[in-house]
CSV table of C-alpha atoms in Angstrom, one decimal:
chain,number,residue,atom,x,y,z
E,1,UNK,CA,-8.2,-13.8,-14.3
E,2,UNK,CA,-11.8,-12.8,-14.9
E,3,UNK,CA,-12.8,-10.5,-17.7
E,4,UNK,CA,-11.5,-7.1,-17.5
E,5,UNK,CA,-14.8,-4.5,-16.0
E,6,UNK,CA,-15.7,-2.0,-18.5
E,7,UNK,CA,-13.7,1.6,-17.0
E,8,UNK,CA,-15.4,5.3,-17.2
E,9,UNK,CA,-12.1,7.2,-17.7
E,10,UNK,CA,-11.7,11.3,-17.7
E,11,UNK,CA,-9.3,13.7,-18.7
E,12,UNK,CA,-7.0,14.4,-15.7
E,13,UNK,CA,-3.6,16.2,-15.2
E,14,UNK,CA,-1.3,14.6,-13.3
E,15,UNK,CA,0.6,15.7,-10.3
E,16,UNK,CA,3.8,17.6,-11.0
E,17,UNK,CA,6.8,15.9,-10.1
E,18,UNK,CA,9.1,17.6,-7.5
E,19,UNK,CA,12.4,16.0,-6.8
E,20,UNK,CA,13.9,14.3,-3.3
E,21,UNK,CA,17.1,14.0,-2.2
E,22,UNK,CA,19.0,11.2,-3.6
E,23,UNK,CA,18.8,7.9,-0.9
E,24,UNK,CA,22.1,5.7,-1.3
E,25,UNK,CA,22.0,1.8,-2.6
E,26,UNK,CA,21.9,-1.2,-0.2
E,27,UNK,CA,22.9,-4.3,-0.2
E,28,UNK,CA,20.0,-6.5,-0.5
E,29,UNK,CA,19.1,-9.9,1.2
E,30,UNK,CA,16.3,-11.6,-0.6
E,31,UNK,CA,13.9,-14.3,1.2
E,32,UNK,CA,12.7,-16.7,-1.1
E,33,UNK,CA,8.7,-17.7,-0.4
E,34,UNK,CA,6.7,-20.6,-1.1
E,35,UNK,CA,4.8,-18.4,-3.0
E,36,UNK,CA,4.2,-15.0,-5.2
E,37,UNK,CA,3.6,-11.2,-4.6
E,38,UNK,CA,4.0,-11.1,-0.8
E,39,UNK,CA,2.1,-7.3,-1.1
E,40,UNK,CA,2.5,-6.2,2.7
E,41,UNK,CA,4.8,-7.4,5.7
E,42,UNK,CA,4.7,-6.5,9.4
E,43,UNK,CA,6.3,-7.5,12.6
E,44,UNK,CA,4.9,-8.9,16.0
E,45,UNK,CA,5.6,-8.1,19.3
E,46,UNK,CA,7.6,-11.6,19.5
E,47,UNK,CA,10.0,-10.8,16.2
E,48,UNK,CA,7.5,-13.0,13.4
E,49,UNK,CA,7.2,-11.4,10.5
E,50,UNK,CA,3.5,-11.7,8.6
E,51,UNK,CA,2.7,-11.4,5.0
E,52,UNK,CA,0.1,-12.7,2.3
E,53,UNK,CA,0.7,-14.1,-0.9
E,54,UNK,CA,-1.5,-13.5,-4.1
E,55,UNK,CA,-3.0,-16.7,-3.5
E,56,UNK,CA,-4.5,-16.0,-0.4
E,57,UNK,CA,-2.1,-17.7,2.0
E,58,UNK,CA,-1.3,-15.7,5.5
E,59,UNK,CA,2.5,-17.0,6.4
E,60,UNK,CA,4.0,-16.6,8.9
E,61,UNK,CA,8.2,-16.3,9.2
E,62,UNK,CA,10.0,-16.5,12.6
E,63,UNK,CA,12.7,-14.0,13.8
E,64,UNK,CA,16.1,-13.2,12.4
E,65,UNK,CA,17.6,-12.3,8.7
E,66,UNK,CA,17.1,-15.6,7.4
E,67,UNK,CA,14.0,-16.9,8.6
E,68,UNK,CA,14.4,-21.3,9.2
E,69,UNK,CA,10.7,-21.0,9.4
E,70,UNK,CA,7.6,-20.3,7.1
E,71,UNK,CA,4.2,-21.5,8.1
E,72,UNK,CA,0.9,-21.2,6.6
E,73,UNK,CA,-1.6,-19.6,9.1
E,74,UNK,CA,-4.5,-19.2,7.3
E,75,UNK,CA,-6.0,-18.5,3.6
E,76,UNK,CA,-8.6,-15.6,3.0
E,77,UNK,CA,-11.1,-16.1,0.1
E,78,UNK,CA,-9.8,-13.0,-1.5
E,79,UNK,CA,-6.1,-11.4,-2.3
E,80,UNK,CA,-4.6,-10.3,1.3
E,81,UNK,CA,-2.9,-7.2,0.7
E,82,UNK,CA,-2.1,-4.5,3.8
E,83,UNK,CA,-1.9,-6.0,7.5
E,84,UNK,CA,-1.6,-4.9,10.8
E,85,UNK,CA,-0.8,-6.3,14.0
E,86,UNK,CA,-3.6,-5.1,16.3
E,87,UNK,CA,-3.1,-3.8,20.1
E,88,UNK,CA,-4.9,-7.7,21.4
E,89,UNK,CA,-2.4,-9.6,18.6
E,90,UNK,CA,-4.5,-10.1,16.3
E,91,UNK,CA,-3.5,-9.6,12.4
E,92,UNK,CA,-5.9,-7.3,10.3
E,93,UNK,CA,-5.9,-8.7,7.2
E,94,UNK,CA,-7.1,-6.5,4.1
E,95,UNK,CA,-8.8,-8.4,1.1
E,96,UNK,CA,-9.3,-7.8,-2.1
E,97,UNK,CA,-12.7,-8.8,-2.6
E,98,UNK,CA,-13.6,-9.3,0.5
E,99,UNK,CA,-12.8,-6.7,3.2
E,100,UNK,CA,-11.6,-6.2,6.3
E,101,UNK,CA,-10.7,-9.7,8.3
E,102,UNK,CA,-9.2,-10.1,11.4
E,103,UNK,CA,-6.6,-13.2,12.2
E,104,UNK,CA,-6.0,-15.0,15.1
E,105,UNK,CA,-2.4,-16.3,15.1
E,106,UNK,CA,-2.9,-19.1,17.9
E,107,UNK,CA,-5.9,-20.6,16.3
E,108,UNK,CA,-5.3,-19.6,12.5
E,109,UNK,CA,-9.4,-18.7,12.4
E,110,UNK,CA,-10.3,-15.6,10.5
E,111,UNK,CA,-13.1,-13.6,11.3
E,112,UNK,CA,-14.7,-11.0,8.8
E,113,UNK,CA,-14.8,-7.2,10.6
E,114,UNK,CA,-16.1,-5.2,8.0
E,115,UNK,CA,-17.8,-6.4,4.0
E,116,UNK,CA,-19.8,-3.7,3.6
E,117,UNK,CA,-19.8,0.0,3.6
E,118,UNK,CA,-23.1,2.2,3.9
E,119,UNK,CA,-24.8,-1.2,2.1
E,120,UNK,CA,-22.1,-0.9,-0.6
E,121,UNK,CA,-20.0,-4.3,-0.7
E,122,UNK,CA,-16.0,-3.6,-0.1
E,123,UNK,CA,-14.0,-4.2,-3.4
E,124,UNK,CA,-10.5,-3.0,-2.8
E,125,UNK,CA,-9.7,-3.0,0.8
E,126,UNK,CA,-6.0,-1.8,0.9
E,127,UNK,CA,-4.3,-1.2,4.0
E,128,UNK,CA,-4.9,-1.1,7.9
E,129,UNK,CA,-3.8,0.4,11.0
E,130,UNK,CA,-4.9,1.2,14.8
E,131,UNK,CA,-4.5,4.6,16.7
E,132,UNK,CA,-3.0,4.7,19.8
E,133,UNK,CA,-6.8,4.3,21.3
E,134,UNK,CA,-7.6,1.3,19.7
E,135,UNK,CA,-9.6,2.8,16.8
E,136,UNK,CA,-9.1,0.8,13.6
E,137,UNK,CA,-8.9,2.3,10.7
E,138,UNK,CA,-8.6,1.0,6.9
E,139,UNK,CA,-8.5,2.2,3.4
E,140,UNK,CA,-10.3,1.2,0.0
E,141,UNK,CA,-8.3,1.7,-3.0
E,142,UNK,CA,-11.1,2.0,-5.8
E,143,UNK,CA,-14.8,1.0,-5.2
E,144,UNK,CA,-14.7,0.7,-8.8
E,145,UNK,CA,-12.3,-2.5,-8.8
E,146,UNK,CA,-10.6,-5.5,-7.3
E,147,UNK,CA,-6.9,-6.1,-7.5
E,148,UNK,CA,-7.6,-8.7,-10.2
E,149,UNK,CA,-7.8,-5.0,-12.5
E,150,UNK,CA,-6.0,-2.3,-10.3
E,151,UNK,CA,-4.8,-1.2,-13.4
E,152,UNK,CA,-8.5,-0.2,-14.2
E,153,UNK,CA,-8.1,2.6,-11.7
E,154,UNK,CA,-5.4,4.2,-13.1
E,155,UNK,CA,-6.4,4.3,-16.6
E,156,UNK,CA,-9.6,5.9,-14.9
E,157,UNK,CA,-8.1,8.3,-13.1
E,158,UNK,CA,-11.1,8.8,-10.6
E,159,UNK,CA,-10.9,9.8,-7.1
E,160,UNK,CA,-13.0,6.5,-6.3
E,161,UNK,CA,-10.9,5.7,-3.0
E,162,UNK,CA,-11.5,6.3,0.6
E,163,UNK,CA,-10.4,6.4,4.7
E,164,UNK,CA,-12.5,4.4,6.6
E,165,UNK,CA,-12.7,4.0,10.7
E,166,UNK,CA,-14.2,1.1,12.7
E,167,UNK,CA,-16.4,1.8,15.6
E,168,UNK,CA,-16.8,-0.5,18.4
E,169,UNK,CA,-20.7,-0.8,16.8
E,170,UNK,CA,-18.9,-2.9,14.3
E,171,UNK,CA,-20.1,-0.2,11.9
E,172,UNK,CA,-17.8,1.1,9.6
E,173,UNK,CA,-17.7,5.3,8.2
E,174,UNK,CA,-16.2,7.2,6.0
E,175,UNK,CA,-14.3,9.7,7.3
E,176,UNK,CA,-12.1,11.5,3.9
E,177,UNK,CA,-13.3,10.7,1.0
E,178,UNK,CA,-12.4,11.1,-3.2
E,179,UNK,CA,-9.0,9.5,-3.1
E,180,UNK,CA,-6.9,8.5,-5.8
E,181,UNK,CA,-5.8,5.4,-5.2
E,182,UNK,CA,-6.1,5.4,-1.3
E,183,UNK,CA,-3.2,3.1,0.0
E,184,UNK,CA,-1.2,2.9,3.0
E,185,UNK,CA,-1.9,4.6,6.0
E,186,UNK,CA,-0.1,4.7,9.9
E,187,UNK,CA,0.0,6.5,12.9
E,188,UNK,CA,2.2,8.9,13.5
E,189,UNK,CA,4.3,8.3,16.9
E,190,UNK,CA,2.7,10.7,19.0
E,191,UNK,CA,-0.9,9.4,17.6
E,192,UNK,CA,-2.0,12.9,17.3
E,193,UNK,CA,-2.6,11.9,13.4
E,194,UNK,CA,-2.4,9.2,10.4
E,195,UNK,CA,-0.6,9.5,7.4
E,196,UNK,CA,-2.0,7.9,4.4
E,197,UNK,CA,-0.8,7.5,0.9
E,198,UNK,CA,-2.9,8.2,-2.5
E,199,UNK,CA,-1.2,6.4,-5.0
E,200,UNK,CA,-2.4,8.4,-7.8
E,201,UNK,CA,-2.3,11.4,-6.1
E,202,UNK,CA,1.5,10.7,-5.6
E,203,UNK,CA,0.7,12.3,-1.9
E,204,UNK,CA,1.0,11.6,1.7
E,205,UNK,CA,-1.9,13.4,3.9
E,206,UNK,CA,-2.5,13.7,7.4
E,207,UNK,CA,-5.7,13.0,9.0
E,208,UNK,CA,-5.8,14.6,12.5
E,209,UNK,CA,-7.2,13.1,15.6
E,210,UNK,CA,-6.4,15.0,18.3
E,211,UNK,CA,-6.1,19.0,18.6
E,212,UNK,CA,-7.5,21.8,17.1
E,213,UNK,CA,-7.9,20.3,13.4
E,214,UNK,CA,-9.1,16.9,14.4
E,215,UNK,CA,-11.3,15.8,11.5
E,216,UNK,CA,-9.4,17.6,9.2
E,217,UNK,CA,-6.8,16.7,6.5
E,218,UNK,CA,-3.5,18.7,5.9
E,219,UNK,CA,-0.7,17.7,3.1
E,220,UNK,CA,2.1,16.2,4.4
E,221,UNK,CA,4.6,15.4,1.0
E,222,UNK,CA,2.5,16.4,-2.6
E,223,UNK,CA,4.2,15.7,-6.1
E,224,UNK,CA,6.3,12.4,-5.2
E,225,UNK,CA,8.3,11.3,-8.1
E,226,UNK,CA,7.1,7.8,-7.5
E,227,UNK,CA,3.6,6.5,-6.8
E,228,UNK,CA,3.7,5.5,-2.4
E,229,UNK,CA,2.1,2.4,-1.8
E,230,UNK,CA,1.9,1.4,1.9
E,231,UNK,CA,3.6,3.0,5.1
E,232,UNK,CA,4.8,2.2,8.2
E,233,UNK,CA,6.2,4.0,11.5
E,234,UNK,CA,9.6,3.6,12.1
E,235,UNK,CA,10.7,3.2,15.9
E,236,UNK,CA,12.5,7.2,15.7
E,237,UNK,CA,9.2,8.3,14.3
E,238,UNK,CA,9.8,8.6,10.9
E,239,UNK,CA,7.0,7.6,8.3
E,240,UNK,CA,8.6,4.8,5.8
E,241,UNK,CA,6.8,5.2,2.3
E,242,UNK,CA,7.3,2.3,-0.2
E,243,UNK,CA,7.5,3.4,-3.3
E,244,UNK,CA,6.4,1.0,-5.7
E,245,UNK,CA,7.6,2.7,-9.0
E,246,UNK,CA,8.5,6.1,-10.7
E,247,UNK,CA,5.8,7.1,-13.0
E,248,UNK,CA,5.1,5.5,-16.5
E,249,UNK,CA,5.9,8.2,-18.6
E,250,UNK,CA,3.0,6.7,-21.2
E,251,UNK,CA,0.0,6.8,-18.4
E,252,UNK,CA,1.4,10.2,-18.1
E,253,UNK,CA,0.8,11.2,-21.6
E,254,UNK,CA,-2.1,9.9,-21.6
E,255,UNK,CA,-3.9,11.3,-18.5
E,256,UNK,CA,-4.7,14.6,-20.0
E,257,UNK,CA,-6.3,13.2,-23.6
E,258,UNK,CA,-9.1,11.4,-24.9
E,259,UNK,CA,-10.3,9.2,-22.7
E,260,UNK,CA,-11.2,7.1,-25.6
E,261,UNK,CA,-7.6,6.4,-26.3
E,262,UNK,CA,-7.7,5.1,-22.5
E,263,UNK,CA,-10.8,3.2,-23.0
E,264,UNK,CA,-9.4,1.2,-26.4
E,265,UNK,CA,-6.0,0.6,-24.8
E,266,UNK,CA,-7.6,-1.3,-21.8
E,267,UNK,CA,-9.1,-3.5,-24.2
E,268,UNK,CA,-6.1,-4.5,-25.3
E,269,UNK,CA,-3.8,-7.7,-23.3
E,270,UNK,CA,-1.9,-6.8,-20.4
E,271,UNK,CA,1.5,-6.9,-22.1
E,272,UNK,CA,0.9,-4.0,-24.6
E,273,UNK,CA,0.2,-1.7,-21.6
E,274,UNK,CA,2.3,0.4,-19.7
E,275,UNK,CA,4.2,-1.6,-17.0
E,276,UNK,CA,5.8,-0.5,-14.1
E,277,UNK,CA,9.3,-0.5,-13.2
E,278,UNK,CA,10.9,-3.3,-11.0
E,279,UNK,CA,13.3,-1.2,-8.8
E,280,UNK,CA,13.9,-1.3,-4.8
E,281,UNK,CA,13.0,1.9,-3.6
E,282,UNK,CA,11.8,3.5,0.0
E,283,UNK,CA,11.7,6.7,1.3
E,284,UNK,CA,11.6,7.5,5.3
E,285,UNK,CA,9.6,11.0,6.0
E,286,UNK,CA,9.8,13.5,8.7
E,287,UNK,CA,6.0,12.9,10.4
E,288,UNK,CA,6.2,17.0,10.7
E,289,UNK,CA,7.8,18.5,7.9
E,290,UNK,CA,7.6,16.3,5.4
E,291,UNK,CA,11.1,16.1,4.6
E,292,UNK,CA,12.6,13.2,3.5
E,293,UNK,CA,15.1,11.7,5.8
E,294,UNK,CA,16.4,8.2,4.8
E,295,UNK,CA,15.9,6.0,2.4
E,296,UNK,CA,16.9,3.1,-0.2
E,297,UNK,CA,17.1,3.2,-4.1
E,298,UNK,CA,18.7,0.3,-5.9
E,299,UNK,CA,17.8,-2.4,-8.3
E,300,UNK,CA,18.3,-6.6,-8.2
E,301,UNK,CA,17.2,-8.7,-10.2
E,302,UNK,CA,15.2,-11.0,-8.0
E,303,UNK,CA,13.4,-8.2,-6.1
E,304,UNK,CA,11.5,-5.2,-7.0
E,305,UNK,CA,8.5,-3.1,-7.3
E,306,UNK,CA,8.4,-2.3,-3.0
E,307,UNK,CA,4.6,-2.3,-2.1
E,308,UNK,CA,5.1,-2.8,2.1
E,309,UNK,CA,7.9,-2.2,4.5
E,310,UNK,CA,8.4,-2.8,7.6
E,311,UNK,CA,11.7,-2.1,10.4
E,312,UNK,CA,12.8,-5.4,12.1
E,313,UNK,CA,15.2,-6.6,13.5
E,314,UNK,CA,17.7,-3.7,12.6
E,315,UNK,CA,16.3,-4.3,9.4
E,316,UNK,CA,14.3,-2.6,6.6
E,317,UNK,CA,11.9,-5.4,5.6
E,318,UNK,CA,10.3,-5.5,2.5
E,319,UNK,CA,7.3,-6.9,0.4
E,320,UNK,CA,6.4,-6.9,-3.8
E,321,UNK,CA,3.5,-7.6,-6.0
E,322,UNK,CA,6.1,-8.1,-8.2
E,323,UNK,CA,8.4,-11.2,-6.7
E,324,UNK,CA,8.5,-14.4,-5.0
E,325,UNK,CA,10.5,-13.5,-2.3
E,326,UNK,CA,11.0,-11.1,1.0
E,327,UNK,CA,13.5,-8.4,0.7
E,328,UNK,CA,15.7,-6.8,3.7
E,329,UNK,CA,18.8,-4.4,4.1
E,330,UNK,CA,20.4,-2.7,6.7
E,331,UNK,CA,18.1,0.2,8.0
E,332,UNK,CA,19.8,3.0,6.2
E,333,UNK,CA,21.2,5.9,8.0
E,334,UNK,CA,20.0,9.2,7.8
E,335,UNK,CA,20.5,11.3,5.2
């Protein structure tokens, strides 16, 4: 890993944490990879599943709940992180650095979309998705960091993050901006809006397309007791939230003091810093209230720290920055 970037941190205050409903245990299959931290996972229209691992390898698993297959696709330059599987069939690839990369499954070639923003290169291109029109649209974590330090941003604590949208130009706008941690973000069913996740924030928004508040932003769930990583649609229309981990109660305490305590502790290695939890746990959202209305919460010891999810196969699919290995359980009922 290259040398840690120096951070500008502030003095910030936390969300507040508001409880959910308790979600029930699972019984957890997990799918050993040829490879680490598979961050993201979606499904095509023929039953593949899609991931990328922290090496840059796109793989590719065939149907069922144990995969016989895993195949290589492609490599990006950069960490792949959120993907998409676009209306044509091609795979949007986010990279971290890098950008925006679109894969075509047939031939394995990738072809760079978007590097640049308003002449500023990409550095933490996060997740991906297309409204029902065909409009792509993306997020940026930090422009302040790559993965390599996405702890950088947290000890930070600066709404450096953004939502992006594609135009057929090939030029790429900002369309919210001053996110914490922007992160996963999905249509909801009726495409009259995405939701996306600030990390940070420990909120879910909604960016309205259609309608009377098109161009706006409304919240949709505010003070989550765990920091929501990426999101997918569920086939009843329900907005699945991976929750990565609960808080770390020392980033907490530190949030609101000195920022020079921040700045000394980043100098310091990784393993005297505050870590984050390996549990499984996702959370299923009403697209319209905001209630919570399934979910998962468990821990194993091979899998953890949920960063993508995905339904297939009558399946909850899972991905990790924190594992080896694919994760699935039977899509849990509602609450």
């Amino acid at each position: 890993m290259s040398a840690k970037p120096p951070i500008d941190p502030v003095r910030w205050k936390p969300p507040q944490i508001d409880p959910l409903p308790d979600v029930p245990s699972a019984r957890l299959t997990v799918v050993p990879l040829p490879g680490d931290a598979p961050e993201d996972v979606v499904v095509d229209a023929d039953g593949n599943l899609w991931t990328g691992l922290v090496d840059g390898r796109i793989v590719r698993l065939s149907p069922g709940d144990a995969p016989k297959d895993v195949d290589v696709v492609a490599t990006t330059e950069g960490r792949p992180l959120g993907l998409h599987v676009a209306h044509d069939g091609r795979i949007l690839v986010c990279t971290s650095p890098g950008g925006l990369l679109a894969l075509d499954p047939a031939a394995g070639r990738l072809d760079t979309l978007v590097a640049d923003v308003g002449g500023r290169r990409l550095t933490f291109c996060s997740n991906v998705t297309q409204s029902p029109d065909g409009t792509i649209y993306f997020t940026e974590s930090t422009s302040a960091f790559s993965y390599a330090h996405f702890k950088g941003a947290a000890f930070e604590a600066r709404p450096r993050g953004s939502l992006f949208r594609l135009d057929a130009d090939g030029t790429a706008v900002t369309v919210v901006a001053g996110l914490y941690f922007a992160n996963g973000v999905t249509p909801t069913a009726d495409g009259s809006a995405l939701v996306f996740a600030e990390t940070l924030g420990r909120r879910l928004s909604k960016y309205w397309l259609t309608g009377e508040r098109a161009g706006t932003v409304t919240p949709l769930v505010e003070n989550l007791p765990g920091m929501p990583d990426n999101l997918s649609t569920g086939a009843d229309g329900r907005i699945w939230c991976a929750m990565v981990s609960p808080p770390s109660a020392a980033a907490e305490w530190l949030a609101p003091r000195s920022p020079l305590l921040r700045r000394l502790l980043w100098r310091l290695p990784d393993r005297l810093q505050p870590t984050l939890k390996p549990e499984v746990w996702a959370v299923a959202f009403d697209p319209d209230s905001g209630e919570a209305v399934a979910g998962v919460r468990t821990e194993h010891p091979r899998f953890g720290l949920v960063t993508g999810l995905v339904e297939a196969h009558g399946r909850l699919w899972m991905g990790t920055i924190g594992f080896p290995a694919l994760a699935h359980c039977p899509l849990p009922a509602p609450l």
